[in-house]
mmCIF file of C-alpha atoms in Angstrom:
data_model
loop_
_atom_site.group_PDB
_atom_site.id
_atom_site.type_symbol
_atom_site.label_atom_id
_atom_site.label_comp_id
_atom_site.label_asym_id
_atom_site.label_seq_id
_atom_site.Cartn_x
_atom_site.Cartn_y
_atom_site.Cartn_z
ATOM 1 C CA MET F 1 -0.115 -0.375 0.003
ATOM 2 C CA THR F 2 1.012 3.289 -0.728
ATOM 3 C CA ASP F 3 1.339 6.245 1.634
ATOM 4 C CA ALA F 4 -1.684 7.622 0.241
ATOM 5 C CA GLU F 5 -3.916 4.768 0.701
ATOM 6 C CA VAL F 6 -2.820 4.530 4.473
ATOM 7 C CA VAL F 7 -3.594 8.160 4.587
ATOM 8 C CA ALA F 8 -6.895 7.391 3.150
ATOM 9 C CA LEU F 9 -7.782 4.475 5.818
ATOM 10 C CA ALA F 10 -6.568 6.770 8.638
ATOM 11 C CA ARG F 11 -8.844 9.794 7.994
ATOM 12 C CA ALA F 12 -11.809 7.204 7.702
ATOM 13 C CA GLY F 13 -10.819 5.800 11.307
ATOM 14 C CA ASP F 14 -8.835 2.847 10.812
ATOM 15 C CA GLU F 15 -6.500 2.603 13.779
ATOM 16 C CA SER F 16 -4.008 -0.077 12.277
ATOM 17 C CA ALA F 17 -3.672 2.404 9.282
ATOM 18 C CA ARG F 18 -2.437 5.282 11.731
ATOM 19 C CA THR F 19 0.119 2.513 13.085
ATOM 20 C CA SER F 20 1.363 1.923 10.088
ATOM 21 C CA LEU F 21 2.020 5.776 9.098
ATOM 22 C CA VAL F 22 4.074 5.947 12.711
ATOM 23 C CA SER F 23 5.604 2.663 11.854
ATOM 24 C CA ARG F 24 7.056 3.638 8.224
ATOM 25 C CA HIS F 25 8.411 7.011 8.943
ATOM 26 C CA HIS F 26 9.252 7.069 13.230
ATOM 27 C CA ALA F 27 13.254 5.593 12.227
ATOM 28 C CA SER F 28 13.705 8.224 9.206
ATOM 29 C CA CYS F 29 12.320 11.011 11.303
ATOM 30 C CA LEU F 30 13.917 10.084 14.717
ATOM 31 C CA ARG F 31 17.665 9.843 12.668
ATOM 32 C CA PHE F 32 16.892 13.336 11.479
ATOM 33 C CA ALA F 33 15.957 15.109 14.686
ATOM 34 C CA ARG F 34 18.739 13.124 16.506
ATOM 35 C CA HIS F 35 21.070 14.608 13.981
ATOM 36 C CA LEU F 36 19.741 18.092 13.832
ATOM 37 C CA LEU F 37 19.136 18.301 17.548
ATOM 38 C CA GLY F 38 21.666 16.049 18.646
ATOM 39 C CA ASP F 39 20.023 15.103 22.012
ATOM 40 C CA ASP F 40 18.253 12.461 22.146
ATOM 41 C CA ALA F 41 15.256 13.421 24.473
ATOM 42 C CA ASP F 42 14.530 16.261 21.909
ATOM 43 C CA ALA F 43 14.329 14.107 19.522
ATOM 44 C CA GLU F 44 12.279 11.899 20.979
ATOM 45 C CA ASP F 45 9.909 14.904 22.188
ATOM 46 C CA ALA F 46 10.017 16.770 18.781
ATOM 47 C CA VAL F 47 8.977 13.178 16.313
ATOM 48 C CA GLN F 48 6.244 12.275 19.312
ATOM 49 C CA GLU F 49 5.000 15.805 19.102
ATOM 50 C CA THR F 50 5.284 15.258 15.382
ATOM 51 C CA PHE F 51 3.456 12.324 15.043
ATOM 52 C CA ILE F 52 0.710 13.575 17.563
ATOM 53 C CA ARG F 53 -0.042 17.103 15.148
ATOM 54 C CA ALA F 54 0.315 15.127 11.660
ATOM 55 C CA LEU F 55 -2.045 12.235 12.718
ATOM 56 C CA ALA F 56 -4.501 15.111 14.412
ATOM 57 C CA GLY F 57 -4.285 16.846 10.994
ATOM 58 C CA LEU F 58 -4.604 14.469 8.370
ATOM 59 C CA GLY F 59 -7.772 16.330 7.551
ATOM 60 C CA ARG F 60 -5.312 19.197 5.998
ATOM 61 C CA TYR F 61 -3.409 16.658 4.256
ATOM 62 C CA GLU F 62 -3.562 17.530 0.857
ATOM 63 C CA GLU F 63 -2.867 14.741 -1.492
ATOM 64 C CA ARG F 64 -0.981 16.415 -4.093
ATOM 65 C CA ASP F 65 2.239 16.352 -1.938
ATOM 66 C CA ALA F 66 3.731 13.328 -0.769
ATOM 67 C CA PHE F 67 2.947 12.418 2.666
ATOM 68 C CA ARG F 68 6.673 12.068 3.876
ATOM 69 C CA GLY F 69 7.632 15.319 2.923
ATOM 70 C CA TRP F 70 4.300 17.204 4.810
ATOM 71 C CA LEU F 71 5.442 14.830 7.783
ATOM 72 C CA PHE F 72 9.049 16.607 7.632
ATOM 73 C CA GLN F 73 7.385 19.940 7.358
ATOM 74 C CA ILE F 74 5.907 19.589 11.041
ATOM 75 C CA LEU F 75 9.099 17.627 11.872
ATOM 76 C CA VAL F 76 11.563 20.648 10.720
ATOM 77 C CA HIS F 77 9.108 23.279 12.768
ATOM 78 C CA ARG F 78 9.215 21.453 15.854
ATOM 79 C CA CYS F 79 12.792 21.036 15.640
ATOM 80 C CA ARG F 80 13.292 24.572 15.156
ATOM 81 C CA SER F 81 10.830 25.169 18.052
ATOM 82 C CA LEU F 82 12.521 23.272 20.399
ATOM 83 C CA ALA F 83 16.067 24.218 19.289
ATOM 84 C CA ALA F 84 15.026 27.742 19.553
ATOM 85 C CA GLY F 85 13.602 26.998 23.127
ATOM 86 C CA ARG F 86 16.999 25.254 24.226
ATOM 87 C CA THR F 87 19.162 27.763 22.909
ATOM 88 C CA ARG F 88 17.125 30.418 24.968
ATOM 89 C CA ARG F 89 17.899 28.374 27.596
ATOM 90 C CA ARG F 90 21.744 26.873 27.573
ATOM 91 C CA GLU F 91 22.923 29.785 24.791
ATOM 92 C CA ARG F 92 24.216 26.138 22.639
ATOM 93 C CA PHE F 93 23.354 23.312 21.061
ATOM 94 C CA VAL F 94 24.942 19.847 22.406
ATOM 95 C CA SER F 95 27.117 17.942 20.920
ATOM 96 C CA ASP F 96 25.816 15.519 18.483
ATOM 97 C CA ALA F 97 28.514 13.304 19.348
ATOM 98 C CA VAL F 98 26.993 12.006 22.592
ATOM 99 C CA ALA F 99 23.520 11.687 20.532
ATOM 100 C CA VAL F 100 25.551 9.548 18.171
ATOM 101 C CA GLU F 101 26.799 7.388 20.771
ATOM 102 C CA ARG F 102 23.661 6.493 22.371
ATOM 103 C CA ALA F 103 21.889 5.636 18.999
ATOM 104 C CA ALA F 104 25.044 3.545 17.654
ATOM 105 C CA VAL F 105 24.275 -0.324 17.018
ATOM 106 C CA ALA F 106 25.891 -2.106 19.370
ATOM 107 C CA GLY F 107 28.700 -4.424 18.035
ATOM 108 C CA ASP F 108 28.867 -3.002 14.623
ATOM 109 C CA GLU F 109 32.680 -1.208 15.626
ATOM 110 C CA ALA F 110 33.019 0.052 11.750
ATOM 111 C CA MET F 111 29.810 1.902 12.266
ATOM 112 C CA GLN F 112 30.071 3.422 15.154
ATOM 113 C CA ASP F 113 33.571 5.021 14.242
ATOM 114 C CA ALA F 114 31.753 6.526 11.101
ATOM 115 C CA GLN F 115 28.736 7.323 13.224
ATOM 116 C CA ARG F 116 31.134 9.214 15.973
ATOM 117 C CA THR F 117 32.939 10.872 12.975
ATOM 118 C CA LEU F 118 30.323 12.321 11.221
ATOM 119 C CA ALA F 119 28.676 13.462 14.206
ATOM 120 C CA ALA F 120 31.998 15.262 15.033
ATOM 121 C CA ALA F 121 31.646 16.598 11.951
ATOM 122 C CA LEU F 122 28.712 17.900 11.581
ATOM 123 C CA ASP F 123 29.159 19.536 15.223
ATOM 124 C CA GLY F 124 29.764 23.543 14.905
ATOM 125 C CA LEU F 125 27.018 23.878 11.864
ATOM 126 C CA ASP F 126 24.671 26.058 12.620
ATOM 127 C CA LEU F 127 20.880 24.841 12.597
ATOM 128 C CA ASP F 128 19.845 26.517 9.069
ATOM 129 C CA HIS F 129 23.394 24.547 7.691
ATOM 130 C CA ARG F 130 22.724 21.285 9.745
ATOM 131 C CA GLU F 131 18.785 21.153 8.688
ATOM 132 C CA ALA F 132 19.719 21.651 4.991
ATOM 133 C CA PHE F 133 22.608 19.284 4.874
ATOM 134 C CA LEU F 134 20.477 16.430 6.943
ATOM 135 C CA LEU F 135 17.507 17.138 4.362
ATOM 136 C CA LYS F 136 19.790 16.568 1.215
ATOM 137 C CA VAL F 137 22.239 14.032 2.088
ATOM 138 C CA GLY F 138 20.664 12.268 4.699
ATOM 139 C CA GLU F 139 17.236 11.824 3.637
ATOM 140 C CA GLU F 140 17.621 12.410 0.002
ATOM 141 C CA MET F 141 15.086 15.123 -0.371
ATOM 142 C CA GLU F 142 15.507 16.939 -3.708
ATOM 143 C CA TYR F 143 15.866 21.117 -3.337
ATOM 144 C CA VAL F 144 11.984 21.732 -4.682
ATOM 145 C CA GLU F 145 10.918 19.442 -1.674
ATOM 146 C CA MET F 146 13.369 20.853 0.805
ATOM 147 C CA SER F 147 11.973 24.185 -0.189
ATOM 148 C CA ARG F 148 8.535 23.534 0.301
ATOM 149 C CA LEU F 149 8.934 22.412 3.802
ATOM 150 C CA THR F 150 11.488 24.660 4.943
ATOM 151 C CA GLY F 151 10.142 28.004 3.362
ATOM 152 C CA VAL F 152 13.545 28.774 2.059
ATOM 153 C CA GLN F 153 14.847 29.804 -1.204
ATOM 154 C CA VAL F 154 15.969 26.575 -3.471
ATOM 155 C CA SER F 155 19.522 28.892 -4.391
ATOM 156 C CA ALA F 156 19.440 29.518 -0.347
ATOM 157 C CA LEU F 157 19.390 25.854 0.171
ATOM 158 C CA LYS F 158 21.779 24.918 -2.387
ATOM 159 C CA MET F 159 24.323 27.371 -0.821
ATOM 160 C CA ARG F 160 23.828 26.274 2.321
ATOM 161 C CA VAL F 161 24.174 22.375 2.037
ATOM 162 C CA LYS F 162 27.493 23.434 -0.141
ATOM 163 C CA ARG F 163 28.855 24.935 2.743
ATOM 164 C CA ALA F 164 28.062 22.262 5.086
ATOM 165 C CA ARG F 165 29.457 19.717 2.617
ATOM 166 C CA ASP F 166 32.238 21.801 2.936
ATOM 167 C CA HIS F 167 32.320 21.701 6.654
ATOM 168 C CA VAL F 168 31.761 18.449 6.867
ATOM 169 C CA ARG F 169 34.539 17.127 4.300
ATOM 170 C CA ALA F 170 36.904 19.223 6.341
ATOM 171 C CA ARG F 171 36.407 18.234 9.770
ATOM 172 C CA TRP F 172 36.027 14.635 8.111
ATOM 173 C CA ALA F 173 39.586 14.652 6.597
ATOM 174 C CA GLY F 174 41.010 16.300 9.738
ATOM 175 C CA ALA F 175 39.010 13.329 11.821
ATOM 176 C CA ASN F 176 40.797 10.802 9.353
ATOM 177 C CA ASP F 177 44.227 12.778 9.133
ATOM 178 C CA GLY F 178 44.420 11.827 13.402
ATOM 179 C CA GLY F 179 44.201 15.593 14.059
#
């Protein structure tokens, strides 16, 4: 079944369809939120609130849009709100390295090393650049879809992704060179 078919069932009150939507998209939403926010608890909160809002707002979902894109639009706004509140409270983001440590798959040392290196490479990016990078590279979204869900022009998103890639490459190379 496609997402559109499952959404139609969920709109009709089918609880298993609602559960299916959460099951289909929870992992990618959580991965995105963890990398963007750098904190497991905040990521869990953002994803939970995203699904609550999405399921409650299925009547506003327009089938011409991909459900995943619509869901990520809600998620991006929740993450921005949490990050803004946290920034006011703490004045800075928590490093991604801690979240990746907790999220790493036990027993896969090479994967854990790569995740730690990526987290360190993402560290230092501001929210806008991190968000654009994760949507493009991590979630493999097209720039037009990214623009629709973030409200940022395609040209600005391309520049953010380029700058973020340059930053990540430099940090990645430094980590692999031992410095």
